[in-house]
XYZ file of C-alpha atoms in Angstrom:
759
model
C 17.177 29.877 6.011
C 19.224 29.409 2.828
C 20.432 26.375 0.914
C 23.821 26.346 2.658
C 22.093 25.247 5.865
C 21.240 21.980 4.139
C 24.898 21.008 4.556
C 24.574 21.247 8.320
C 23.174 18.200 10.125
C 19.707 18.511 11.542
C 20.646 18.021 15.179
C 23.278 20.725 14.957
C 20.699 23.050 13.443
C 18.210 22.176 16.171
C 20.747 22.923 18.901
C 21.322 26.359 17.367
C 17.627 27.071 17.654
C 17.788 25.930 21.275
C 20.495 28.509 21.927
C 18.220 31.264 20.660
C 15.559 30.232 23.138
C 17.675 30.489 26.295
C 16.385 33.979 26.892
C 12.799 32.734 26.680
C 12.973 30.984 30.035
C 14.703 28.149 31.809
C 11.770 25.740 31.600
C 11.555 25.862 27.824
C 15.295 25.354 27.484
C 15.313 22.392 29.875
C 12.569 20.675 27.890
C 14.449 21.130 24.657
C 17.738 20.009 26.184
C 16.061 16.884 27.539
C 14.543 16.121 24.134
C 17.905 16.628 22.416
C 19.673 14.305 24.849
C 17.066 11.585 24.428
C 17.318 11.804 20.651
C 21.099 11.497 20.825
C 20.732 8.121 22.536
C 19.217 6.465 19.459
C 21.640 5.276 16.770
C 21.737 6.228 13.115
C 19.854 3.708 10.983
C 21.337 2.684 7.644
C 18.000 1.775 6.117
C 17.292 1.569 2.387
C 13.590 1.898 1.580
C 12.254 -0.068 -1.374
C 9.278 -1.968 -2.723
C 10.294 -5.059 -0.748
C 13.086 -6.491 1.353
C 15.677 -8.866 -0.101
C 14.386 -11.983 -1.846
C 15.726 -14.247 0.885
C 14.004 -12.201 3.592
C 10.712 -12.147 1.697
C 10.813 -15.920 1.211
C 11.656 -16.609 4.845
C 8.730 -14.505 6.089
C 6.298 -16.710 4.178
C 6.792 -19.503 6.717
C 6.266 -19.455 10.453
C 8.782 -21.245 12.632
C 6.054 -23.702 13.558
C 6.014 -24.872 9.923
C 9.707 -25.817 9.965
C 9.093 -29.606 10.309
C 7.002 -29.519 7.114
C 10.071 -28.818 4.949
C 11.235 -32.376 5.515
C 7.707 -33.635 4.861
C 7.650 -31.916 1.456
C 11.017 -33.467 0.606
C 9.913 -36.946 1.649
C 6.742 -36.880 -0.476
C 8.711 -35.631 -3.472
C 11.420 -38.279 -3.146
C 8.856 -41.027 -2.625
C 7.144 -40.130 -5.888
C 10.322 -39.194 -7.781
C 12.111 -42.481 -7.042
C 9.200 -44.455 -8.460
C 9.849 -42.805 -11.852
C 13.582 -42.044 -11.923
C 15.455 -44.504 -9.760
C 18.954 -43.636 -8.672
C 18.947 -40.110 -10.142
C 18.529 -36.649 -8.716
C 16.322 -33.820 -9.953
C 19.250 -31.563 -10.818
C 20.707 -34.355 -12.997
C 17.665 -34.613 -15.275
C 17.538 -32.996 -18.687
C 15.011 -30.245 -19.408
C 12.730 -32.631 -21.284
C 12.829 -35.169 -18.463
C 11.967 -32.465 -15.917
C 9.035 -31.311 -18.034
C 7.776 -34.884 -18.355
C 7.876 -35.378 -14.590
C 6.058 -32.096 -13.924
C 3.394 -33.166 -16.411
C 2.863 -36.350 -14.389
C 2.502 -34.269 -11.237
C -0.032 -32.069 -13.001
C -2.103 -35.113 -13.940
C -1.973 -36.402 -10.363
C -3.324 -33.059 -9.064
C -6.657 -33.874 -10.701
C -7.319 -37.040 -8.698
C -10.352 -37.088 -6.425
C -8.495 -38.482 -3.405
C -7.850 -35.490 -1.127
C -4.836 -37.049 0.610
C -3.266 -37.980 -2.718
C -3.706 -34.426 -3.985
C -2.056 -33.050 -0.862
C 0.980 -35.295 -1.311
C 1.348 -34.194 -4.925
C 0.979 -30.549 -3.903
C 3.731 -30.984 -1.311
C 5.994 -32.484 -3.985
C 5.335 -29.449 -6.194
C 6.034 -27.170 -3.243
C 9.396 -28.903 -2.744
C 10.275 -28.137 -6.362
C 9.248 -24.492 -5.934
C 11.360 -24.325 -2.771
C 14.452 -25.216 -4.795
C 15.007 -28.949 -4.086
C 17.071 -27.851 -1.083
C 18.169 -31.378 -0.163
C 20.215 -31.523 -3.385
C 21.875 -28.129 -2.785
C 24.950 -27.234 -0.742
C 24.389 -23.494 -0.304
C 21.526 -21.047 0.024
C 22.405 -19.429 -3.309
C 21.962 -22.821 -5.010
C 18.520 -23.159 -3.446
C 17.439 -19.768 -4.825
C 18.869 -20.583 -8.263
C 17.057 -23.924 -8.539
C 13.898 -22.417 -7.093
C 13.905 -19.830 -9.866
C 14.512 -22.480 -12.524
C 11.760 -24.735 -11.182
C 9.212 -21.947 -10.761
C 9.450 -20.881 -14.406
C 9.189 -24.543 -15.385
C 6.075 -25.011 -13.234
C 4.445 -21.918 -14.716
C 5.266 -23.016 -18.257
C 3.585 -26.369 -17.608
C 0.349 -24.731 -16.368
C 0.703 -25.485 -12.665
C -0.558 -22.064 -11.563
C -3.928 -22.508 -13.308
C -4.362 -25.939 -11.731
C -3.513 -24.529 -8.295
C -6.051 -21.760 -8.790
C -8.806 -24.320 -9.335
C -7.783 -26.225 -6.212
C -7.643 -22.993 -4.197
C -11.154 -22.096 -5.327
C -12.359 -25.529 -4.230
C -10.802 -25.079 -0.791
C -12.347 -21.620 -0.407
C -15.788 -23.014 -1.228
C -15.318 -26.038 1.068
C -18.249 -25.403 3.377
C -17.534 -28.538 5.398
C -14.073 -27.286 6.381
C -15.450 -23.830 7.178
C -18.264 -25.125 9.389
C -15.868 -27.494 11.152
C -13.448 -24.648 11.872
C -16.229 -22.419 13.191
C -17.282 -25.057 15.715
C -13.754 -25.703 16.976
C -12.849 -24.009 20.266
C -9.200 -23.621 19.209
C -7.840 -23.554 15.668
C -4.292 -24.675 14.939
C -1.892 -25.090 12.072
C -3.407 -28.440 11.101
C -6.746 -26.871 10.130
C -5.237 -25.006 7.173
C -2.776 -27.550 5.778
C -4.157 -27.717 2.221
C -4.606 -23.964 1.963
C -1.118 -23.259 3.289
C 0.511 -25.600 0.779
C -1.383 -24.121 -2.174
C -0.810 -20.514 -1.106
C 2.886 -21.180 -0.494
C 3.394 -22.507 -4.025
C 1.495 -19.587 -5.551
C 3.430 -17.070 -3.462
C 6.759 -18.555 -4.512
C 5.678 -18.373 -8.139
C 4.455 -14.775 -7.917
C 7.461 -13.520 -5.953
C 10.019 -15.329 -8.124
C 8.552 -14.462 -11.515
C 7.973 -10.853 -10.423
C 11.665 -10.159 -9.833
C 13.831 -9.313 -12.822
C 17.475 -10.303 -12.987
C 20.198 -9.552 -15.512
C 20.706 -13.194 -16.442
C 17.026 -13.878 -17.216
C 16.519 -15.979 -20.320
C 14.387 -14.506 -23.149
C 11.684 -17.105 -22.530
C 11.583 -16.096 -18.858
C 11.058 -12.459 -19.784
C 8.191 -13.459 -22.068
C 6.744 -15.651 -19.295
C 6.881 -12.729 -16.871
C 4.827 -10.515 -19.170
C 2.345 -13.316 -19.828
C 2.033 -13.961 -16.091
C 1.343 -10.288 -15.379
C -1.387 -10.304 -18.022
C -2.825 -13.513 -16.612
C -2.956 -12.168 -13.055
C -4.798 -9.039 -14.190
C -7.286 -10.897 -16.384
C -10.483 -12.575 -15.151
C -9.360 -16.024 -14.040
C -12.118 -17.404 -11.840
C -15.817 -16.456 -11.931
C -14.930 -13.553 -14.200
C -12.755 -11.872 -11.559
C -9.014 -11.222 -11.339
C -6.946 -13.293 -8.949
C -6.538 -10.374 -6.531
C -10.308 -10.187 -5.986
C -10.377 -13.882 -5.088
C -7.822 -13.151 -2.374
C -9.799 -10.117 -1.196
C -12.805 -12.416 -0.875
C -10.755 -14.698 1.379
C -9.895 -11.696 3.566
C -13.526 -10.613 3.999
C -14.678 -14.187 4.582
C -12.070 -14.593 7.311
C -12.946 -11.302 9.019
C -16.648 -12.154 9.010
C -15.779 -15.267 11.093
C -17.097 -17.576 8.361
C -13.670 -19.109 7.691
C -11.478 -18.706 10.787
C -9.033 -21.356 9.560
C -7.793 -19.327 6.571
C -4.007 -18.693 6.826
C -4.319 -14.949 6.724
C -0.613 -14.080 6.734
C -0.020 -16.049 3.546
C -3.161 -14.602 1.950
C -2.084 -11.024 2.686
C 1.473 -11.580 1.484
C 0.224 -13.156 -1.748
C -2.328 -10.371 -2.260
C 0.330 -7.688 -1.782
C 2.785 -9.341 -4.175
C 0.051 -10.038 -6.751
C -0.825 -6.364 -6.947
C 2.911 -5.394 -6.960
C 3.676 -6.949 -10.499
C 0.413 -5.774 -11.783
C 0.823 -2.125 -10.942
C 4.438 -1.901 -9.850
C 6.450 1.200 -10.587
C 10.246 1.251 -10.683
C 10.298 1.860 -6.956
C 7.964 3.366 -4.382
C 10.646 5.986 -3.836
C 13.549 6.729 -6.128
C 16.445 8.773 -4.926
C 18.211 9.745 -8.115
C 21.493 11.570 -8.042
C 20.968 15.233 -8.789
C 22.106 18.684 -7.804
C 20.125 19.324 -4.604
C 20.471 23.079 -4.957
C 19.085 23.373 -8.469
C 15.396 24.299 -8.537
C 14.365 21.974 -11.352
C 10.734 21.138 -10.653
C 10.215 19.178 -13.847
C 12.972 16.751 -13.011
C 11.596 16.320 -9.478
C 8.224 15.380 -10.931
C 9.779 12.759 -13.206
C 11.485 11.051 -10.293
C 8.303 10.471 -8.337
C 5.276 11.220 -10.522
C 2.823 10.030 -7.888
C 4.026 12.399 -5.231
C 4.171 15.261 -7.693
C 0.727 14.591 -9.099
C -0.847 14.190 -5.708
C 0.741 17.222 -4.153
C 2.843 15.094 -1.785
C 5.795 17.231 -0.956
C 9.323 16.488 -2.150
C 11.291 13.445 -1.116
C 14.549 13.572 0.790
C 17.548 14.198 -1.436
C 20.516 11.796 -1.351
C 22.711 14.469 0.158
C 19.969 15.441 2.560
C 18.970 11.913 3.533
C 21.969 11.414 5.784
C 21.841 14.980 7.002
C 18.833 14.324 9.168
C 20.232 11.386 11.041
C 23.864 12.292 11.607
C 25.087 13.733 14.910
C 26.393 17.304 14.820
C 29.989 17.581 13.591
C 32.597 19.665 15.409
C 32.448 23.372 14.583
C 34.639 24.453 11.632
C 37.796 26.432 12.345
C 37.508 30.184 12.288
C 38.347 31.725 8.908
C 40.087 34.999 8.276
C 37.613 37.837 7.771
C 38.925 38.452 4.251
C 38.153 34.903 3.050
C 34.712 34.448 1.508
C 32.866 31.178 1.025
C 30.411 30.768 -1.841
C 27.380 28.620 -1.025
C 24.630 27.583 -3.427
C 21.617 29.803 -3.139
C 18.066 28.704 -2.571
C 16.397 25.716 -0.976
C 16.962 22.238 -2.435
C 13.516 22.059 -4.012
C 11.374 24.403 -6.068
C 8.295 25.795 -4.311
C 4.917 25.040 -5.856
C 1.944 27.358 -6.230
C -1.647 26.284 -6.789
C -4.145 28.205 -8.875
C -6.149 28.622 -5.690
C -3.183 30.337 -4.018
C -2.992 32.921 -6.816
C -6.743 33.542 -6.624
C -6.571 34.019 -2.858
C -3.624 36.435 -3.169
C -5.401 38.549 -5.805
C -8.653 38.533 -3.846
C -6.879 39.895 -0.772
C -4.962 42.489 -2.804
C -8.045 43.736 -4.670
C -10.026 44.077 -1.465
C -7.188 46.079 0.045
C -6.363 48.432 -2.850
C -9.507 48.801 -5.003
C -12.325 47.613 -2.733
C -13.845 44.829 -4.856
C -12.942 41.438 -6.327
C -13.171 39.817 -9.766
C -13.886 36.253 -8.763
C -11.500 33.708 -10.276
C -9.904 36.197 -12.686
C -6.124 35.918 -12.334
C -5.196 37.997 -15.405
C -6.636 41.463 -14.720
C -4.257 43.537 -12.596
C -5.709 47.009 -13.279
C -5.549 49.312 -10.274
C -3.036 47.227 -8.352
C 0.401 48.638 -7.483
C 3.584 47.502 -9.245
C 4.816 45.257 -6.374
C 1.592 43.253 -6.644
C 2.251 42.805 -10.375
C 5.695 41.431 -9.607
C 4.294 39.138 -6.922
C 1.688 37.695 -9.280
C 4.379 37.165 -11.924
C 6.532 35.249 -9.438
C 3.583 33.146 -8.302
C 2.709 32.224 -11.887
C 6.313 31.254 -12.608
C 6.029 28.603 -9.896
C 2.470 27.593 -10.693
C 1.975 23.843 -10.637
C -1.078 22.018 -11.965
C -1.247 18.425 -10.794
C -2.803 15.549 -12.716
C -5.451 15.407 -9.976
C -6.581 18.959 -10.777
C -6.673 18.196 -14.498
C -8.735 15.061 -13.901
C -11.203 16.859 -11.647
C -11.648 19.650 -14.196
C -12.155 17.128 -16.987
C -14.702 15.255 -14.881
C -16.598 18.494 -14.266
C -16.733 19.140 -18.013
C -17.998 15.626 -18.720
C -20.730 16.062 -16.108
C -21.855 19.370 -17.586
C -21.736 18.362 -21.279
C -22.435 14.618 -21.531
C -23.789 14.802 -25.106
C -21.361 17.181 -26.768
C -18.236 15.593 -25.266
C -19.420 12.044 -25.898
C -18.110 8.898 -24.283
C -14.864 8.974 -22.320
C -12.100 6.681 -23.519
C -10.987 4.742 -20.461
C -7.701 2.860 -20.673
C -7.972 -0.702 -19.395
C -5.005 -0.429 -17.061
C -4.447 -3.009 -14.301
C -5.446 -0.385 -11.730
C -8.661 0.349 -13.656
C -9.562 -3.339 -13.868
C -8.883 -3.833 -10.187
C -10.918 -0.769 -9.166
C -13.876 -1.890 -11.257
C -13.798 -5.293 -9.575
C -13.347 -3.900 -6.055
C -15.970 -1.155 -6.322
C -19.110 -3.147 -5.318
C -17.504 -4.409 -2.079
C -14.853 -1.755 -1.530
C -16.008 -0.780 1.951
C -15.937 -4.437 3.088
C -12.386 -4.864 1.816
C -11.183 -1.714 3.577
C -12.867 -2.582 6.873
C -11.488 -6.126 6.761
C -7.912 -4.912 6.208
C -8.196 -2.419 9.074
C -9.596 -5.118 11.373
C -6.571 -7.262 10.647
C -4.244 -4.313 11.162
C -5.850 -3.606 14.519
C -5.560 -7.242 15.588
C -1.865 -7.331 14.625
C -0.901 -3.971 16.143
C 1.409 -4.286 19.162
C -0.672 -1.753 21.089
C -3.896 -3.765 20.750
C -5.162 -5.681 23.752
C -6.598 -9.159 23.386
C -10.395 -9.250 23.416
C -12.755 -12.167 23.334
C -14.537 -10.869 20.216
C -11.395 -9.924 18.301
C -10.205 -11.728 15.186
C -7.874 -14.659 15.755
C -4.976 -14.056 13.370
C -2.825 -16.811 14.882
C -4.589 -19.757 13.226
C -1.629 -20.433 10.929
C 1.082 -20.160 13.602
C -0.222 -22.061 16.641
C 0.790 -25.759 16.750
C -1.599 -28.601 17.507
C 0.154 -29.276 20.801
C 0.981 -26.252 22.888
C 4.547 -25.903 24.258
C 5.408 -27.631 27.507
C 8.926 -26.306 28.140
C 10.249 -22.809 28.696
C 12.335 -23.009 25.521
C 9.332 -24.021 23.428
C 7.291 -21.204 24.940
C 10.001 -18.651 24.120
C 10.218 -19.915 20.559
C 6.444 -19.737 20.097
C 6.356 -16.241 21.609
C 8.945 -15.025 19.100
C 7.038 -16.734 16.303
C 3.755 -15.059 17.279
C 5.322 -11.589 17.470
C 7.073 -12.128 14.137
C 3.781 -13.320 12.646
C 2.023 -10.101 13.690
C 4.854 -7.918 12.401
C 4.667 -9.566 8.969
C 0.891 -9.008 8.823
C 1.361 -5.309 9.628
C 4.041 -5.101 6.955
C 1.820 -6.699 4.297
C -1.272 -4.589 5.098
C 0.613 -1.287 5.274
C 2.364 -1.972 1.963
C -0.889 -3.114 0.346
C -2.870 -0.039 1.419
C -0.101 2.312 0.320
C 0.153 0.579 -3.049
C -3.606 0.835 -3.629
C -3.648 4.532 -2.729
C -0.647 5.380 -4.906
C -1.832 3.671 -8.050
C -5.497 4.596 -7.759
C -4.313 8.189 -7.450
C -2.296 7.874 -10.624
C -5.194 6.202 -12.426
C -7.875 8.724 -11.376
C -8.117 11.078 -8.437
C -11.689 10.074 -7.556
C -10.675 6.411 -7.305
C -8.088 7.465 -4.752
C -10.591 9.664 -2.931
C -13.192 6.937 -2.464
C -10.606 4.551 -0.991
C -9.330 7.367 1.235
C -12.819 8.231 2.438
C -13.585 4.600 3.247
C -10.351 4.460 5.250
C -11.209 7.656 7.133
C -14.763 6.548 7.889
C -13.401 3.220 9.150
C -11.236 5.086 11.710
C -7.924 4.526 9.947
C -6.475 7.809 11.282
C -6.914 7.016 15.010
C -5.822 3.429 14.322
C -2.485 4.567 12.885
C -2.004 7.039 15.736
C -2.732 4.235 18.190
C -0.087 2.159 16.456
C 2.517 4.903 16.977
C 1.470 5.492 20.573
C 4.122 3.081 21.822
C 7.853 2.986 22.348
C 8.545 3.200 18.647
C 12.289 2.723 19.074
C 11.654 -0.599 20.808
C 9.336 -1.676 18.015
C 11.836 -0.791 15.289
C 14.713 -2.505 17.084
C 12.687 -5.611 18.027
C 14.473 -8.906 17.453
C 11.593 -11.287 16.862
C 13.518 -13.622 14.613
C 15.534 -16.820 14.880
C 18.064 -16.739 12.049
C 18.856 -20.451 12.112
C 15.166 -21.231 11.531
C 14.756 -18.881 8.562
C 14.285 -20.428 5.144
C 16.385 -21.448 3.236
C 19.077 -21.513 5.944
C 17.223 -24.119 8.008
C 16.799 -26.376 4.970
C 20.465 -26.363 3.918
C 22.426 -26.283 7.176
C 22.253 -28.574 10.150
C 20.121 -27.259 12.976
C 22.160 -26.154 16.009
C 20.823 -26.658 19.478
C 18.600 -23.776 20.516
C 19.040 -22.297 23.975
C 17.209 -19.657 25.925
C 20.258 -17.372 25.648
C 20.413 -17.648 21.849
C 16.683 -16.922 21.554
C 16.958 -13.850 23.772
C 19.946 -12.530 21.843
C 18.115 -12.596 18.521
C 19.958 -11.427 15.409
C 22.757 -8.893 15.216
C 20.923 -6.363 13.048
C 20.687 -2.788 14.238
C 16.988 -2.598 13.422
C 14.160 -4.740 12.084
C 13.709 -3.941 8.379
C 10.066 -4.958 8.191
C 9.066 -2.888 11.241
C 10.759 0.267 9.991
C 9.255 -0.386 6.560
C 5.784 -0.695 8.139
C 6.198 2.532 10.140
C 7.167 4.514 7.043
C 4.256 3.044 5.080
C 1.744 3.955 7.797
C 3.115 7.498 7.983
C 2.818 7.828 4.217
C -0.780 6.577 4.338
C -1.563 9.130 7.030
C -0.011 11.857 4.890
C -2.092 10.862 1.874
C -5.312 10.819 3.878
C -4.784 14.278 5.388
C -3.103 16.159 2.518
C -5.198 19.277 1.696
C -8.068 17.905 3.818
C -8.687 20.351 6.676
C -11.353 18.214 8.314
C -8.935 15.296 8.534
C -6.117 17.550 9.684
C -8.331 18.595 12.569
C -8.707 14.908 13.437
C -4.944 14.831 13.989
C -5.326 17.776 16.345
C -8.341 16.323 18.174
C -6.605 12.980 18.709
C -3.543 14.803 20.111
C -1.181 13.403 17.510
C 1.561 16.020 17.993
C 3.273 14.425 21.032
C 2.917 10.968 19.469
C 4.546 12.115 16.238
C 7.276 14.020 18.086
C 8.329 10.814 19.821
C 8.653 9.181 16.402
C 11.280 11.790 15.487
C 13.686 9.971 17.797
C 14.088 7.374 15.054
C 17.099 8.616 13.135
C 16.054 7.654 9.646
C 15.671 10.380 7.053
C 12.560 9.176 5.259
C 10.613 8.443 8.421
C 11.533 11.814 9.920
C 10.453 13.566 6.726
C 6.909 12.163 6.831
C 6.603 12.850 10.552
C 7.603 16.474 9.937
C 5.039 16.732 7.142
C 2.286 15.581 9.490
C 3.396 18.083 12.116
C 3.595 20.873 9.537
C -0.006 20.618 8.368
C -1.378 20.919 11.923
C 1.059 23.465 13.355
C -1.257 26.415 12.786
C -3.948 24.756 14.916
C -1.714 23.869 17.869
C -1.472 27.371 19.271
C 1.293 29.869 19.843
C 2.493 28.282 23.069
C 3.121 24.948 21.354
C 5.082 26.615 18.576
C 7.039 28.635 21.108
C 8.080 25.589 23.119
C 8.870 23.444 20.060
C 11.142 25.706 18.070
C 13.522 22.851 17.302
C 10.749 20.977 15.548
C 9.629 24.161 13.781
C 13.152 24.718 12.502
C 13.368 21.132 11.259
C 10.068 21.535 9.392
C 11.274 24.726 7.747
C 14.542 23.149 6.671
C 13.377 19.728 5.498
C 9.824 20.031 4.126
C 8.761 21.655 0.853
C 6.917 24.949 1.238
C 4.602 27.004 -0.903
C 5.681 30.535 -1.793
C 2.904 32.056 0.313
C 2.756 29.175 2.789
C 1.618 30.339 6.237
C 1.858 26.900 7.844
C 3.169 28.331 11.124
C 0.264 30.765 11.620
C -3.482 30.522 11.894
C -4.405 32.729 8.923
C -5.741 30.125 6.488
C -9.225 31.045 5.292
C -9.910 27.354 4.598
C -9.542 26.508 8.281
C -13.135 27.266 9.221
C -14.576 24.572 11.485
C -18.108 24.890 10.157
C -16.934 23.800 6.687
C -15.420 20.503 7.782
C -18.512 18.367 7.337
C -19.420 20.148 4.124
C -15.968 19.354 2.748
C -16.449 15.597 3.130
C -20.022 15.769 1.799
C -18.933 17.686 -1.305
C -16.160 15.171 -1.897
C -18.599 12.278 -1.510
C -20.965 13.886 -4.001
C -18.180 14.233 -6.560
C -17.182 10.589 -6.078
C -20.735 9.341 -6.551
C -21.188 11.408 -9.713
C -17.925 10.036 -11.086
C -18.864 6.415 -10.384
C -22.356 6.885 -11.771
C -21.163 8.494 -14.990
C -18.268 6.110 -15.609
C -19.506 2.747 -14.350
C -23.316 2.852 -14.256
C -24.666 0.833 -17.182
C -27.802 2.999 -17.353
C -25.899 6.267 -17.078
C -27.246 7.701 -20.374
C -30.791 6.420 -20.040
C -32.299 9.918 -19.911
C -30.486 10.986 -23.078
C -30.901 7.823 -25.187
C -33.039 8.268 -28.341
C -36.510 6.719 -28.266
C -37.315 3.993 -30.799
C -40.876 4.696 -32.091
C -40.969 1.905 -34.694
C -43.288 -0.907 -33.574
C -41.586 -3.610 -35.660
C -38.162 -2.518 -34.455
C -39.212 -2.659 -30.824
C -40.898 -6.047 -31.200
C -37.883 -7.376 -33.072
C -35.457 -6.640 -30.268
C -33.961 -9.670 -28.577
C -34.866 -9.951 -24.901
C -32.779 -12.105 -22.571
C -35.077 -14.418 -20.635
C -34.216 -16.846 -17.824
C -33.508 -20.448 -18.787
C -36.633 -21.797 -17.080
C -38.969 -19.255 -18.657
C -40.268 -21.623 -21.358
C -41.511 -23.996 -18.662
C -43.901 -21.375 -17.263
C -44.587 -19.446 -20.443
C -48.227 -20.564 -20.780
C -48.934 -19.795 -17.123
C -47.409 -16.346 -17.599
C -49.659 -15.679 -20.625
C -52.726 -16.785 -18.709
C -51.873 -14.678 -15.665
C -50.498 -11.532 -17.278
C -52.384 -11.369 -20.612
C -55.554 -13.440 -20.953
C -56.893 -12.997 -17.415
C -56.378 -9.228 -17.410
C -59.513 -7.258 -18.501
C -58.785 -4.705 -21.210
C -61.161 -1.722 -21.603
C -60.807 -1.100 -25.337
C -63.328 1.740 -25.380
C -61.400 3.534 -22.678
C -58.225 3.209 -24.688
C -59.941 4.577 -27.800
C -61.308 7.526 -25.850
C -57.828 8.344 -24.517
C -56.485 8.295 -28.079
């Protein structure tokens, strides 16, 4: 299949393959025709993938619909306090100095011991961060004043004060024990935490976003804020680790009142300024038929470095999802059409592929091998020489391979190579902080993902993730029940969105920082059953999930705060919004597919898990979603397991096989459609994971173990030097010093003659 086929829509191409199969039997053709007809029923989705949704959508998802009455409460507390200082004036009428003076008074009031007083002040600050909506006429004005106020609050040191209050609430054992004893937890049990987390989220999300009209002082504040978030803020740990601690504490049932949706959203956005790249996926305009591998690597360095196969091109992105066009008119036989040659991406070749090719060729032509030697071609025929030359022209060495080779050298020669210079990147700092409790963090996130998945059934011992959405008084009318049902479903969807984006972000940036950091997170995910969990998530009517309308537009912030509330009816709630699809649900699906790809890429043992869990029919159903990026990652997952699915499966799924060939990057000697891979030996699967685990442990021990060079450290034989070394003793040691001397020195018999004889 040549590059000109890329101009033909996927469905048209698939139908052509169906025509070739008519002679294979009526049953096969009927199955394919049925699949084609079902896929034609779903609409094309104009979806633009990015780091996040629009600012307004991200702000609205912070609040549940049950929290809507609290907007007025925040306003009332602000106006009550504001009028006592500036009578007859509005916030937007104050000068900059007057606004700073008022914020300073609020900051002083945050330090009072009265808990209720602190909460009122925090609500007033939240009203400022929300954009003083009662003084605005339009939603754009709310966002503009919110941005102005947030930078003002940060400049006055509000974030540091909020961090101290948040730490106090986390360590509030009385609130935790009270929540544990309660039979049912509601929104009222997390009021203080929700207010604090909401302010911090608004600050992180607002400062994180760059706009063209940013003032110079705002740009400087953004860089300072990024540095502050990555630095040790509380107990010597970055802010993200404090949020991870909240997640594990919640999942261990020690703090069931924590508002987990807000915690997860804040955690995701905190890591996104810290280690954000220009975009998770960048579709730059380029010639799709030019095999320029270097340029492809620059566009998405993570995917290139990790071996993730090429992204969808702009011209190709719409190709997948469009219906087949009418056939072109017949041309005269004398007219020739020139099409670009080649596939729209350059094939890659690993060093291992060249070694395998030469090993096979040497065994065939000269009867012996030369190990890893890829230079000696003596005795091989000329066509083999040309093949090796072509393979080397497309040879690609990823950063992961370079890092693994460098790590092997450091392990073998620790003295001659000396200490490794490790850059203190945000990802490095975060990994170092997460390492001691990494498995707990991963398990906690997967527990929350399982609890929020639409395919999960309610169990008595499952985690209650609805603590920050359920009201104190349960609904008594049908309309209230419908509203709460929509709110609960929306709440779960937002949690899935935050966790999927968070896990993908951690995997991407740990992989860029060091391959073994990525591998340990991946292995923890695999051992915690992440692969079957994601497959369980997709084992549903995925089109219904993507097109779900669990939203009430008139209740979304800031619309509900600016406009008058219309009367809600059962019909308006059932209708939902007019969008073709739910952005957050499609975003979550793509993220989960990308995570699954990263976990299984070049891992045959994990690929076999896809086969064992019968993922092929589940993934094929996901192809009905006509969105280019989602289809690409589904096809990648099908491609890596095709050789294990048997000839009959390949024979009856030729449409899918054709789509894989057309849309997914291939290696020059890629035999993905056949079972000839020497690495696919089932008895090596466990050894593969064990070898990987051994490499990870050696890396962590060498790089992070304080006593890593204890065996090679020089011995100090000078008595005065040894006795003169400073020894850190506990603070209470001087109280028991005399007892220690009596017990350890004076009361111990010393046989001096025996010592002299040994000398």
